[in-house]
Short mmCIF file of C-alpha atoms in Angstrom, two decimals:
data_model
loop_
_atom_site.label_atom_id
_atom_site.label_comp_id
_atom_site.label_asym_id
_atom_site.label_seq_id
_atom_site.Cartn_x
_atom_site.Cartn_y
_atom_site.Cartn_z
CA UNK A 112 -37.83 18.82 -11.85
CA UNK A 113 -39.17 16.88 -14.92
CA UNK A 114 -40.68 13.59 -14.22
CA UNK A 115 -41.81 11.94 -17.36
CA UNK A 116 -43.47 8.33 -17.44
CA UNK A 117 -42.30 5.55 -19.77
CA UNK A 118 -44.28 6.16 -22.41
CA UNK A 119 -43.67 9.88 -22.76
CA UNK A 120 -40.27 8.89 -21.78
CA UNK A 121 -40.07 6.47 -25.18
CA UNK A 122 -42.12 9.51 -26.99
CA UNK A 123 -39.68 12.02 -25.87
CA UNK A 124 -36.63 10.31 -27.12
CA UNK A 125 -38.21 9.38 -30.80
CA UNK A 126 -37.48 11.10 -33.83
CA UNK A 127 -35.42 14.25 -33.67
CA UNK A 128 -34.68 13.77 -29.45
CA UNK A 129 -33.42 10.29 -30.86
CA UNK A 130 -30.47 12.09 -32.37
CA UNK A 131 -30.34 14.11 -29.42
CA UNK A 132 -29.76 10.94 -27.10
CA UNK A 133 -27.36 9.61 -29.81
CA UNK A 134 -25.13 12.55 -29.30
CA UNK A 135 -25.15 11.99 -25.73
CA UNK A 136 -23.93 8.63 -26.55
CA UNK A 137 -21.06 9.35 -28.29
CA UNK A 138 -20.36 12.40 -25.99
CA UNK A 139 -19.80 9.44 -23.45
CA UNK A 140 -17.96 6.93 -25.36
CA UNK A 141 -15.55 9.83 -26.10
CA UNK A 142 -15.40 10.46 -22.58
CA UNK A 143 -14.74 7.10 -21.74
CA UNK A 144 -11.72 6.71 -24.55
CA UNK A 145 -12.80 3.61 -25.89
CA UNK A 146 -9.55 2.29 -26.80
CA UNK A 147 -7.89 -1.11 -27.40
CA UNK A 148 -5.60 -1.11 -24.84
CA UNK A 149 -4.60 -0.05 -22.04
CA UNK A 150 -4.47 3.95 -22.41
CA UNK A 151 -5.58 7.29 -21.32
CA UNK A 152 -7.23 9.42 -23.22
CA UNK A 153 -9.47 12.89 -23.39
CA UNK A 154 -12.92 13.64 -23.49
CA UNK A 155 -13.62 17.60 -24.26
CA UNK A 156 -15.96 19.48 -26.38
CA UNK A 157 -17.14 23.05 -27.11
CA UNK A 158 -20.60 24.47 -26.25
CA UNK A 159 -22.18 27.50 -25.03
CA UNK A 160 -22.09 29.01 -21.96
CA UNK A 161 -24.69 31.39 -23.13
CA UNK A 162 -27.28 31.05 -26.22
CA UNK A 163 -29.24 34.29 -27.38
CA UNK A 164 -32.00 33.70 -29.67
CA UNK A 165 -33.39 37.26 -30.80
CA UNK A 166 -36.89 36.90 -32.96
CA UNK A 167 -38.81 39.38 -35.01
CA UNK A 168 -42.07 37.85 -35.46
CA UNK A 169 -43.11 38.25 -38.56
CA UNK A 170 -40.24 39.64 -40.42
CA UNK A 171 -39.80 37.80 -43.76
CA UNK A 172 -36.61 38.29 -46.34
CA UNK A 173 -38.77 41.66 -47.68
CA UNK A 174 -39.12 43.07 -44.20
CA UNK A 175 -35.71 43.03 -44.26
CA UNK A 176 -35.02 44.22 -47.68
CA UNK A 177 -37.60 47.34 -46.70
CA UNK A 178 -35.53 48.26 -43.63
CA UNK A 179 -32.24 48.34 -45.94
CA UNK A 180 -34.11 50.40 -48.23
CA UNK A 181 -34.92 52.72 -46.21
CA UNK A 182 -31.41 52.88 -44.41
CA UNK A 183 -29.92 53.78 -47.99
CA UNK A 184 -32.36 56.03 -48.92
CA UNK A 185 -32.06 58.05 -45.21
CA UNK A 186 -27.60 56.86 -45.28
CA UNK A 187 -27.88 54.88 -42.41
CA UNK A 188 -25.57 51.96 -42.33
CA UNK A 189 -26.61 47.95 -42.99
CA UNK A 190 -27.07 46.22 -39.36
CA UNK A 191 -23.57 44.21 -39.31
CA UNK A 192 -25.19 40.74 -38.46
CA UNK A 193 -26.24 41.00 -41.92
CA UNK A 194 -22.83 42.16 -43.79
CA UNK A 195 -20.42 40.79 -41.27
CA UNK A 196 -19.11 37.69 -43.11
CA UNK A 197 -18.56 36.13 -39.73
CA UNK A 198 -22.10 35.57 -39.91
CA UNK A 199 -23.49 32.31 -41.39
CA UNK A 200 -26.93 32.57 -43.07
CA UNK A 201 -29.83 30.14 -44.34
CA UNK A 202 -33.43 30.56 -44.87
CA UNK A 203 -36.00 28.55 -42.73
CA UNK A 204 -39.38 27.05 -42.88
CA UNK A 205 -42.25 27.67 -40.63
CA UNK A 206 -45.17 25.61 -40.94
CA UNK A 207 -46.95 23.79 -38.44
CA UNK A 208 -48.19 20.78 -36.98
CA UNK A 209 -49.31 19.07 -40.60
CA UNK A 210 -48.44 21.70 -42.50
CA UNK A 211 -45.42 21.53 -45.42
CA UNK A 212 -43.23 24.03 -47.34
CA UNK A 213 -42.63 22.78 -51.27
CA UNK A 214 -40.01 25.46 -52.71
CA UNK A 215 -41.31 23.97 -56.50
CA UNK A 216 -45.06 25.22 -55.77
CA UNK A 217 -43.60 28.20 -53.87
CA UNK A 218 -41.44 29.44 -56.78
CA UNK A 219 -44.38 28.98 -59.39
CA UNK A 220 -47.58 29.64 -57.44
CA UNK A 221 -48.03 33.20 -56.04
CA UNK A 222 -51.17 31.58 -54.20
CA UNK A 223 -49.19 28.78 -52.41
CA UNK A 224 -47.95 31.20 -49.76
CA UNK A 225 -51.43 31.86 -48.60
CA UNK A 226 -52.71 28.23 -49.40
CA UNK A 227 -52.29 24.99 -46.78
CA UNK A 228 -51.44 24.76 -43.09
CA UNK A 229 -49.65 28.30 -42.08
CA UNK A 230 -48.59 29.04 -38.75
CA UNK A 231 -49.08 31.25 -35.91
CA UNK A 232 -46.79 32.73 -33.05
CA UNK A 233 -47.40 30.17 -30.42
CA UNK A 234 -46.86 26.86 -33.05
CA UNK A 235 -44.06 29.17 -34.24
CA UNK A 236 -42.79 29.70 -31.15
CA UNK A 237 -43.01 26.50 -29.17
CA UNK A 238 -41.00 24.54 -32.03
CA UNK A 239 -38.36 26.68 -32.10
CA UNK A 240 -38.00 26.05 -27.92
CA UNK A 241 -38.39 22.55 -28.00
CA UNK A 242 -37.97 20.92 -31.16
CA UNK A 243 -41.70 19.64 -31.77
CA UNK A 244 -44.31 20.86 -33.98
CA UNK A 245 -47.73 21.44 -32.27
CA UNK A 246 -51.17 23.31 -33.77
CA UNK A 247 -52.07 26.91 -33.84
CA UNK A 248 -52.89 28.44 -30.65
CA UNK A 249 -50.61 25.58 -28.66
CA UNK A 250 -48.42 27.00 -26.32
CA UNK A 251 -45.83 24.42 -25.23
CA UNK A 252 -47.97 21.05 -25.44
CA UNK A 253 -48.46 18.77 -28.21
CA UNK A 254 -50.76 19.32 -31.61
CA UNK A 255 -53.68 17.19 -29.55
CA UNK A 256 -52.54 19.02 -26.24
CA UNK A 257 -51.77 15.93 -24.21
CA UNK A 258 -48.26 16.47 -23.90
CA UNK A 259 -46.43 19.23 -22.01
CA UNK A 260 -43.21 19.85 -24.25
CA UNK A 261 -40.15 20.32 -22.30
CA UNK A 262 -38.99 23.59 -23.35
CA UNK A 263 -35.08 25.13 -24.19
CA UNK A 264 -35.62 27.15 -20.95
CA UNK A 265 -36.48 24.48 -18.91
CA UNK A 266 -33.59 22.25 -19.95
CA UNK A 267 -31.14 25.33 -18.90
CA UNK A 268 -32.64 25.58 -15.82
CA UNK A 269 -32.10 22.16 -14.88
CA UNK A 270 -28.55 22.38 -15.24
CA UNK A 271 -28.27 25.58 -13.12
CA UNK A 272 -28.08 28.35 -15.70
CA UNK A 273 -30.66 31.10 -15.79
CA UNK A 274 -33.58 31.84 -18.47
CA UNK A 275 -34.75 34.96 -19.36
CA UNK A 276 -37.49 36.80 -22.30
CA UNK A 277 -37.58 39.73 -23.09
CA UNK A 278 -40.19 41.09 -25.70
CA UNK A 279 -41.61 44.81 -27.07
CA UNK A 280 -45.51 43.12 -26.78
CA UNK A 281 -47.07 41.77 -23.61
CA UNK A 282 -45.14 39.25 -21.63
CA UNK A 283 -47.88 36.95 -21.77
CA UNK A 284 -48.21 37.01 -25.58
CA UNK A 285 -47.18 33.55 -27.63
CA UNK A 286 -43.96 34.25 -28.06
CA UNK A 287 -42.80 35.16 -24.70
CA UNK A 288 -45.46 32.92 -23.06
CA UNK A 289 -44.33 29.56 -24.89
CA UNK A 290 -40.91 29.99 -23.65
CA UNK A 291 -41.96 30.26 -19.49
CA UNK A 292 -45.37 28.27 -19.89
CA UNK A 293 -47.69 25.60 -21.10
CA UNK A 294 -51.22 25.62 -22.21
CA UNK A 295 -53.69 25.04 -24.75
CA UNK A 296 -54.95 28.14 -26.17
CA UNK A 297 -52.69 31.22 -26.30
CA UNK A 298 -56.19 32.96 -25.15
CA UNK A 299 -55.08 31.90 -21.68
CA UNK A 300 -53.36 34.86 -21.24
CA UNK A 301 -53.45 35.10 -17.28
CA UNK A 302 -52.63 31.46 -16.78
CA UNK A 303 -49.38 31.92 -19.03
CA UNK A 304 -48.45 34.75 -16.88
CA UNK A 305 -49.38 33.05 -13.75
CA UNK A 306 -47.28 29.76 -14.59
CA UNK A 307 -43.90 32.27 -15.69
CA UNK A 308 -43.84 34.25 -12.69
CA UNK A 309 -45.12 32.39 -9.90
CA UNK A 310 -45.05 28.66 -10.93
CA UNK A 311 -48.78 27.46 -11.11
CA UNK A 312 -50.78 28.65 -13.67
CA UNK A 313 -54.03 29.15 -11.15
CA UNK A 314 -51.91 31.28 -8.93
CA UNK A 315 -54.25 34.49 -9.39
CA UNK A 316 -57.02 32.63 -9.94
CA UNK A 317 -59.70 29.50 -11.19
CA UNK A 318 -58.95 27.58 -13.94
CA UNK A 319 -62.85 27.63 -15.06
CA UNK A 320 -62.40 31.38 -14.91
CA UNK A 321 -62.07 33.30 -18.64
CA UNK A 322 -58.01 33.37 -18.86
CA UNK A 323 -57.10 31.43 -16.85
CA UNK A 324 -58.17 27.89 -18.26
CA UNK A 325 -55.41 25.46 -20.29
CA UNK A 326 -52.78 24.82 -17.85
CA UNK A 327 -50.82 21.87 -17.69
CA UNK A 328 -49.54 21.67 -14.26
CA UNK A 329 -46.52 24.19 -12.42
CA UNK A 330 -43.11 25.01 -13.84
CA UNK A 331 -40.73 25.08 -11.16
CA UNK A 332 -37.96 27.07 -11.28
CA UNK A 333 -39.75 30.03 -12.93
CA UNK A 334 -38.10 32.11 -15.32
CA UNK A 335 -35.34 34.56 -14.37
CA UNK A 336 -36.51 37.32 -16.14
CA UNK A 337 -39.29 38.79 -18.13
CA UNK A 338 -39.32 42.25 -19.31
CA UNK A 339 -42.23 43.44 -21.68
CA UNK A 340 -45.72 45.26 -22.56
CA UNK A 341 -47.45 44.72 -19.19
CA UNK A 342 -51.34 46.05 -20.37
CA UNK A 343 -54.31 45.06 -18.39
CA UNK A 344 -55.51 42.78 -20.85
CA UNK A 345 -52.76 40.71 -20.40
CA UNK A 346 -51.34 40.84 -17.10
CA UNK A 347 -54.57 41.88 -15.01
CA UNK A 348 -54.86 43.38 -11.38
CA UNK A 349 -54.19 40.37 -9.20
CA UNK A 350 -51.00 39.29 -10.82
CA UNK A 351 -49.81 43.16 -10.59
CA UNK A 352 -50.43 43.26 -7.01
CA UNK A 353 -49.40 39.79 -6.17
CA UNK A 354 -45.70 41.04 -8.15
CA UNK A 355 -45.88 44.15 -6.38
CA UNK A 356 -46.09 42.51 -3.12
CA UNK A 357 -43.53 39.99 -3.46
CA UNK A 358 -41.15 42.37 -5.15
CA UNK A 359 -37.57 42.46 -3.76
CA UNK A 360 -38.42 39.28 -1.57
CA UNK A 361 -35.75 36.24 -1.79
CA UNK A 362 -36.34 34.14 -4.58
CA UNK A 363 -39.04 36.47 -6.16
CA UNK A 364 -39.03 38.50 -9.07
CA UNK A 365 -37.91 42.17 -8.41
CA UNK A 366 -40.50 44.34 -9.98
CA UNK A 367 -39.76 47.34 -11.96
CA UNK A 368 -42.78 49.23 -13.74
CA UNK A 369 -43.08 52.03 -16.10
CA UNK A 370 -43.62 55.10 -13.62
CA UNK A 371 -44.44 58.80 -14.71
CA UNK A 372 -40.63 61.18 -15.12
CA UNK A 373 -38.69 58.16 -14.98
CA UNK A 374 -36.18 57.47 -17.01
CA UNK A 375 -37.52 53.17 -17.88
CA UNK A 376 -33.83 52.72 -19.14
CA UNK A 377 -32.13 53.75 -16.67
CA UNK A 378 -34.82 52.26 -13.96
CA UNK A 379 -34.24 48.61 -15.49
CA UNK A 380 -30.56 48.67 -15.70
CA UNK A 381 -30.45 49.95 -12.28
CA UNK A 382 -32.35 46.98 -11.01
CA UNK A 383 -29.94 44.31 -12.94
CA UNK A 384 -27.47 45.98 -11.58
CA UNK A 385 -28.28 45.83 -8.11
CA UNK A 386 -26.65 42.60 -6.30
CA UNK A 387 -29.58 41.82 -4.31
CA UNK A 388 -31.49 41.15 -7.45
CA UNK A 389 -31.22 37.86 -8.79
CA UNK A 390 -34.76 37.63 -10.66
CA UNK A 391 -36.66 40.41 -12.47
CA UNK A 392 -40.09 41.80 -14.19
CA UNK A 393 -39.96 44.45 -15.98
CA UNK A 394 -43.50 45.88 -17.24
CA UNK A 395 -43.96 48.53 -19.50
CA UNK A 396 -46.21 50.27 -22.21
CA UNK A 397 -45.47 49.33 -26.22
CA UNK A 398 -45.59 52.11 -28.61
CA UNK A 399 -45.12 51.95 -32.25
CA UNK A 400 -41.69 53.39 -33.58
CA UNK A 401 -41.84 54.87 -36.90
CA UNK A 402 -38.91 54.25 -39.74
CA UNK A 403 -37.70 58.10 -38.43
CA UNK A 404 -36.90 56.88 -34.85
CA UNK A 405 -39.87 58.46 -33.38
CA UNK A 406 -43.18 57.34 -32.45
CA UNK A 407 -45.36 57.93 -29.50
CA UNK A 408 -45.16 61.20 -26.98
CA UNK A 409 -42.38 62.26 -25.21
CA UNK A 410 -43.17 60.95 -22.15
CA UNK A 411 -43.81 57.53 -23.74
CA UNK A 412 -40.07 57.34 -25.08
CA UNK A 413 -38.88 58.80 -21.93
CA UNK A 414 -40.73 56.12 -19.31
CA UNK A 415 -40.31 53.00 -21.41
CA UNK A 416 -37.09 51.46 -22.42
CA UNK A 417 -36.41 50.61 -26.14
CA UNK A 418 -36.09 46.49 -27.10
CA UNK A 419 -32.43 47.37 -26.54
CA UNK A 420 -32.50 48.84 -23.36
CA UNK A 421 -34.44 46.07 -22.14
CA UNK A 422 -31.87 43.48 -24.14
CA UNK A 423 -29.18 45.52 -22.22
CA UNK A 424 -30.77 45.01 -18.64
CA UNK A 425 -31.45 41.27 -19.29
CA UNK A 426 -27.75 40.55 -20.43
CA UNK A 427 -26.76 42.28 -17.33
CA UNK A 428 -29.10 40.65 -14.70
CA UNK A 429 -28.81 37.03 -16.09
CA UNK A 430 -24.85 36.81 -15.96
CA UNK A 431 -24.88 37.06 -12.47
CA UNK A 432 -24.67 33.30 -12.99
CA UNK A 433 -21.47 31.78 -13.76
CA UNK A 434 -23.13 29.04 -14.96
CA UNK A 435 -24.51 30.92 -17.97
CA UNK A 436 -27.63 31.69 -19.19
CA UNK A 437 -30.45 31.48 -22.20
CA UNK A 438 -32.23 34.80 -23.32
CA UNK A 439 -34.84 35.26 -25.94
CA UNK A 440 -35.51 38.45 -27.19
CA UNK A 441 -38.51 39.18 -29.53
CA UNK A 442 -39.29 42.24 -31.74
CA UNK A 443 -43.33 41.77 -31.63
CA UNK A 444 -44.72 44.51 -33.10
CA UNK A 445 -42.98 44.05 -36.52
CA UNK A 446 -45.48 41.34 -36.67
CA UNK A 447 -48.07 43.89 -35.47
CA UNK A 448 -47.08 46.03 -38.02
CA UNK A 449 -47.49 43.69 -40.74
CA UNK A 450 -50.84 42.82 -40.10
CA UNK A 451 -51.90 46.60 -40.31
CA UNK A 452 -49.75 46.64 -43.62
CA UNK A 453 -47.91 49.65 -41.61
CA UNK A 454 -44.78 50.16 -43.81
CA UNK A 455 -43.52 52.63 -42.17
CA UNK A 456 -44.37 51.17 -38.16
CA UNK A 457 -42.82 47.84 -39.71
CA UNK A 458 -39.59 49.59 -40.33
CA UNK A 459 -39.40 51.41 -36.86
CA UNK A 460 -40.05 48.46 -35.22
CA UNK A 461 -37.77 46.25 -37.22
CA UNK A 462 -34.80 49.29 -36.42
CA UNK A 463 -35.67 48.88 -32.68
CA UNK A 464 -34.76 44.95 -33.05
CA UNK A 465 -31.96 45.46 -34.94
CA UNK A 466 -30.77 47.75 -32.69
CA UNK A 467 -31.14 45.00 -29.50
CA UNK A 468 -29.46 42.94 -31.71
CA UNK A 469 -25.86 45.19 -31.73
CA UNK A 470 -26.72 45.60 -27.85
CA UNK A 471 -26.32 41.56 -27.78
CA UNK A 472 -23.12 41.84 -30.51
CA UNK A 473 -21.43 44.29 -27.89
CA UNK A 474 -22.35 42.72 -24.73
CA UNK A 475 -20.83 39.28 -26.81
CA UNK A 476 -17.57 41.11 -27.67
CA UNK A 477 -16.67 42.70 -23.98
CA UNK A 478 -14.46 40.38 -22.37
CA UNK A 479 -15.23 41.79 -19.21
CA UNK A 480 -18.50 39.46 -19.46
CA UNK A 481 -16.60 36.63 -19.40
CA UNK A 482 -18.00 36.46 -22.94
CA UNK A 483 -17.17 35.61 -26.49
CA UNK A 484 -18.13 34.26 -29.74
CA UNK A 485 -16.11 30.46 -28.34
CA UNK A 486 -18.78 30.04 -25.80
CA UNK A 487 -21.90 31.85 -26.95
CA UNK A 488 -24.21 31.03 -29.55
CA UNK A 489 -26.19 34.15 -30.90
CA UNK A 490 -29.22 33.34 -33.55
CA UNK A 491 -31.18 36.24 -35.17
CA UNK A 492 -34.48 34.95 -37.14
CA UNK A 493 -38.20 35.17 -36.85
CA UNK A 494 -41.11 33.02 -36.37
CA UNK A 495 -43.21 33.69 -39.27
CA UNK A 496 -43.40 35.92 -42.34
CA UNK A 497 -46.54 38.18 -41.83
CA UNK A 498 -48.28 40.10 -44.86
CA UNK A 499 -46.76 38.70 -47.59
CA UNK A 500 -44.59 41.98 -48.59
CA UNK A 501 -43.81 42.17 -52.57
CA UNK A 502 -42.35 44.17 -55.24
CA UNK A 503 -46.71 44.47 -56.25
CA UNK A 504 -49.46 42.57 -55.93
CA UNK A 505 -49.37 39.46 -56.95
CA UNK A 506 -45.71 39.28 -57.32
CA UNK A 507 -43.64 36.54 -56.76
CA UNK A 508 -41.12 37.54 -53.75
CA UNK A 509 -37.70 36.82 -56.15
CA UNK A 510 -38.42 40.48 -57.35
CA UNK A 511 -37.07 43.11 -55.76
CA UNK A 512 -38.80 45.98 -53.93
CA UNK A 513 -38.69 49.09 -55.33
CA UNK A 514 -38.09 52.43 -53.65
CA UNK A 515 -38.37 52.65 -50.06
CA UNK A 516 -37.77 56.61 -48.48
CA UNK A 517 -39.49 58.93 -46.83
CA UNK A 518 -41.53 60.22 -49.52
CA UNK A 519 -42.69 56.83 -50.65
CA UNK A 520 -43.84 55.62 -47.49
CA UNK A 521 -46.37 58.90 -47.47
CA UNK A 522 -47.71 57.20 -50.80
CA UNK A 523 -48.59 54.17 -49.03
CA UNK A 524 -52.52 53.64 -48.52
CA UNK A 525 -55.08 51.21 -49.27
CA UNK A 526 -55.79 49.98 -52.75
CA UNK A 527 -59.27 50.33 -53.65
CA UNK A 528 -61.26 46.62 -54.26
CA UNK A 529 -58.27 44.52 -51.84
CA UNK A 530 -60.34 44.39 -48.42
CA UNK A 531 -58.03 46.71 -46.99
CA UNK A 532 -54.71 45.92 -48.58
CA UNK A 533 -52.05 48.54 -48.47
CA UNK A 534 -49.52 49.38 -51.42
CA UNK A 535 -46.76 52.24 -51.95
CA UNK A 536 -47.53 53.48 -55.18
CA UNK A 537 -47.50 56.98 -57.69
CA UNK A 538 -51.45 57.07 -57.74
CA UNK A 539 -51.15 59.59 -60.93
CA UNK A 540 -55.22 60.20 -60.85
CA UNK A 541 -55.69 59.91 -57.33
CA UNK A 542 -58.11 57.01 -57.71
CA UNK A 543 -56.67 54.71 -55.40
CA UNK A 544 -56.32 51.97 -57.68
CA UNK A 545 -53.07 50.83 -59.14
CA UNK A 546 -53.42 51.94 -62.96
CA UNK A 547 -51.66 50.56 -65.80
CA UNK A 548 -48.36 52.66 -65.91
CA UNK A 549 -48.13 53.87 -62.11
CA UNK A 550 -45.11 52.82 -60.30
CA UNK A 551 -45.09 50.39 -57.62
CA UNK A 552 -42.61 49.87 -54.87
CA UNK A 553 -44.31 47.67 -52.83
CA UNK A 554 -47.58 45.83 -51.81
CA UNK A 555 -49.10 43.83 -48.70
CA UNK A 556 -50.85 40.63 -50.46
CA UNK A 557 -52.41 39.82 -46.73
CA UNK A 558 -53.35 40.61 -43.43
CA UNK A 559 -52.15 37.87 -41.94
CA UNK A 560 -49.30 35.37 -41.94
CA UNK A 561 -47.74 33.26 -45.05
CA UNK A 562 -45.69 30.28 -45.16
CA UNK A 563 -42.76 31.99 -47.01
CA UNK A 564 -39.20 30.99 -45.64
CA UNK A 565 -37.52 33.12 -43.80
CA UNK A 566 -33.90 34.20 -42.82
CA UNK A 567 -31.92 32.82 -40.36
CA UNK A 568 -28.44 34.39 -39.27
CA UNK A 569 -26.01 33.38 -36.67
CA UNK A 570 -22.95 33.31 -35.33
CA UNK A 571 -20.86 31.96 -32.57
CA UNK A 572 -20.13 28.52 -31.19
CA UNK A 573 -22.33 25.56 -32.69
CA UNK A 574 -22.85 27.40 -35.67
CA UNK A 575 -21.26 24.92 -38.09
CA UNK A 576 -24.12 22.71 -36.60
CA UNK A 577 -26.79 24.13 -38.88
CA UNK A 578 -25.29 22.88 -42.06
CA UNK A 579 -26.33 18.97 -40.62
CA UNK A 580 -29.91 19.82 -41.55
CA UNK A 581 -30.47 21.58 -44.62
CA UNK A 582 -33.97 20.76 -45.60
CA UNK A 583 -33.90 21.65 -49.35
CA UNK A 584 -33.03 24.32 -51.96
CA UNK A 585 -34.95 26.80 -52.33
CA UNK A 586 -35.46 28.46 -55.74
CA UNK A 587 -36.95 32.07 -54.91
CA UNK A 588 -34.40 33.01 -52.58
CA UNK A 589 -31.60 30.65 -53.53
CA UNK A 590 -30.90 29.52 -50.86
CA UNK A 591 -30.18 26.36 -48.64
CA UNK A 592 -33.30 26.23 -45.94
CA UNK A 593 -33.67 24.32 -42.73
CA UNK A 594 -36.76 23.30 -40.82
CA UNK A 595 -37.57 25.73 -37.54
CA UNK A 596 -37.35 22.76 -35.18
CA UNK A 597 -34.02 22.21 -36.25
CA UNK A 598 -33.43 25.23 -34.51
CA UNK A 599 -33.93 23.87 -31.17
CA UNK A 600 -31.88 21.01 -32.29
CA UNK A 601 -29.08 23.18 -32.41
CA UNK A 602 -29.29 25.00 -29.56
CA UNK A 603 -29.92 22.05 -27.01
CA UNK A 604 -27.20 20.13 -28.92
CA UNK A 605 -24.71 22.98 -28.30
CA UNK A 606 -26.12 23.77 -24.54
CA UNK A 607 -25.56 20.09 -23.49
CA UNK A 608 -22.53 18.63 -25.73
CA UNK A 609 -19.77 17.51 -23.06
CA UNK A 610 -17.32 20.28 -21.60
CA UNK A 611 -15.37 18.61 -19.00
CA UNK A 612 -11.60 17.64 -19.93
CA UNK A 613 -9.61 14.51 -18.34
CA UNK A 614 -7.91 11.51 -18.51
CA UNK A 615 -9.50 8.03 -17.66
CA UNK A 616 -7.41 4.99 -17.50
CA UNK A 617 -9.42 2.28 -18.95
CA UNK A 618 -8.45 -1.50 -18.83
CA UNK A 619 -9.65 -3.68 -21.42
CA UNK A 620 -12.94 -5.70 -21.03
CA UNK A 621 -13.75 -3.03 -17.93
CA UNK A 622 -17.68 -2.16 -17.56
CA UNK A 623 -18.02 1.77 -17.11
CA UNK A 624 -21.23 1.83 -14.95
CA UNK A 625 -21.95 4.24 -11.95
CA UNK A 626 -18.78 4.21 -9.82
CA UNK A 627 -15.87 4.03 -10.03
CA UNK A 628 -15.90 5.31 -13.44
CA UNK A 629 -19.10 7.62 -13.51
CA UNK A 630 -19.94 9.35 -16.89
CA UNK A 631 -22.77 11.73 -15.56
CA UNK A 632 -19.95 13.76 -13.98
CA UNK A 633 -18.92 14.96 -17.43
CA UNK A 634 -21.60 15.13 -19.46
CA UNK A 635 -24.66 17.85 -18.86
CA UNK A 636 -27.59 15.65 -19.07
CA UNK A 637 -27.62 12.23 -17.24
CA UNK A 638 -30.68 11.92 -16.05
CA UNK A 639 -32.44 10.90 -19.17
CA UNK A 640 -31.39 7.16 -19.56
CA UNK A 641 -28.58 4.30 -18.01
CA UNK A 642 -25.61 4.10 -20.45
CA UNK A 643 -23.63 0.98 -19.97
CA UNK A 644 -21.30 -0.32 -22.08
CA UNK A 645 -18.03 -2.74 -22.29
CA UNK A 646 -14.31 -1.55 -23.78
CA UNK A 647 -13.70 -4.17 -25.88
#
């Protein structure tokens, strides 16, 4: 249980959270059926039993365009979530605490995207999960590292739901880390792993040790499932040994690891299907997947699950809870490929991510799971853009990319005089400069993140709520955009909305508080405030 003092409670219900409290009160009023005379009414409303948030770390509109251009060149279909009219699409601003996105400057000044406050993955993940902007490097704590921020997974577990995180990169990296822990600095990866897996951020090490500092106390109950890369720089021997020793014990994570000669996907799914496994940790190795679907060695491809495999296992395990779940899935190496300006790897990681989206869609549409678009909200987005990918160096994002195909992938290389930036072009004279008359197919303009807005796709119950949070209209992409803080707002609102239907007879002048009419029995979030109102 999370306990907040009065000052923090007031802060928590200020700003955006005040809207959530307002929605909660409205829910109660509807539930109470405030009529002018003795009457009966119904309290009802749609909510999400399942929420799946899928994040391609580092993607932007041009990353999607590049992957789709490659698909067109190789006769592969465009992903369903981008073409099916049942999906809603917006763009989303990503700036951190203290930042801003100005669509006018973005449409007129190429350098604007690389100026001002630009988010990192920790700040971006934190706001997606909590609705609160923070500074870079913070893991689900306030910008000044004073306050611990309550994130969606904690809210869900407090309601009796399960929560899980899946990533293609290390499990204590920024994006999964902010889902399961609270820390001053994303580099305290052992504390983040300890908190997510064992509750206390200093379970296997002292706060004075490297990687173990910055914690904000224990998180209980812990996350129910985490699958990702378990490399030693993020999961040390103490953490791994404890997981191994506890594996299979009641209320502890069942450990599934990469094993020589063992199919990693089969191992994960078998564990997830085991009726005795209710919590699980999967630790594997990341390797880059290329645009052609290969990458890595044959052993790596066998022994490590794809992101789609991990997603299928996560959905299987989390669906054991009749109350539902919230799940975050991250295609983390899209960002890494963007930092490296490597189009081949970026497309490979995008395709791996897109496959995992289709796995989630298939799961939702399988009625045998108890799921449907009427009780599930699926959101597909990123956390920020990485690499500032454009048609050519210095060209605005509104210009379409050129050919992206197996042949143009081979022409990508470092452009001389650009501090390592890469591009693909027909280098006729072979001097590694982009000269007049040479055809450019695409260019990376940064080795870091940019302040570009990024796409968001959504389908399912609650999708219509995004229209309440339009922040502006963008001339570059000719689209409305929202702020990333409102992704949390929508998820929170649809998770905590009224779900019960019943009849209450009300006498004029009757005061509704506690017994005999207890409204907390028909709303999900009830322990924050006491509501007292009179029917007139």
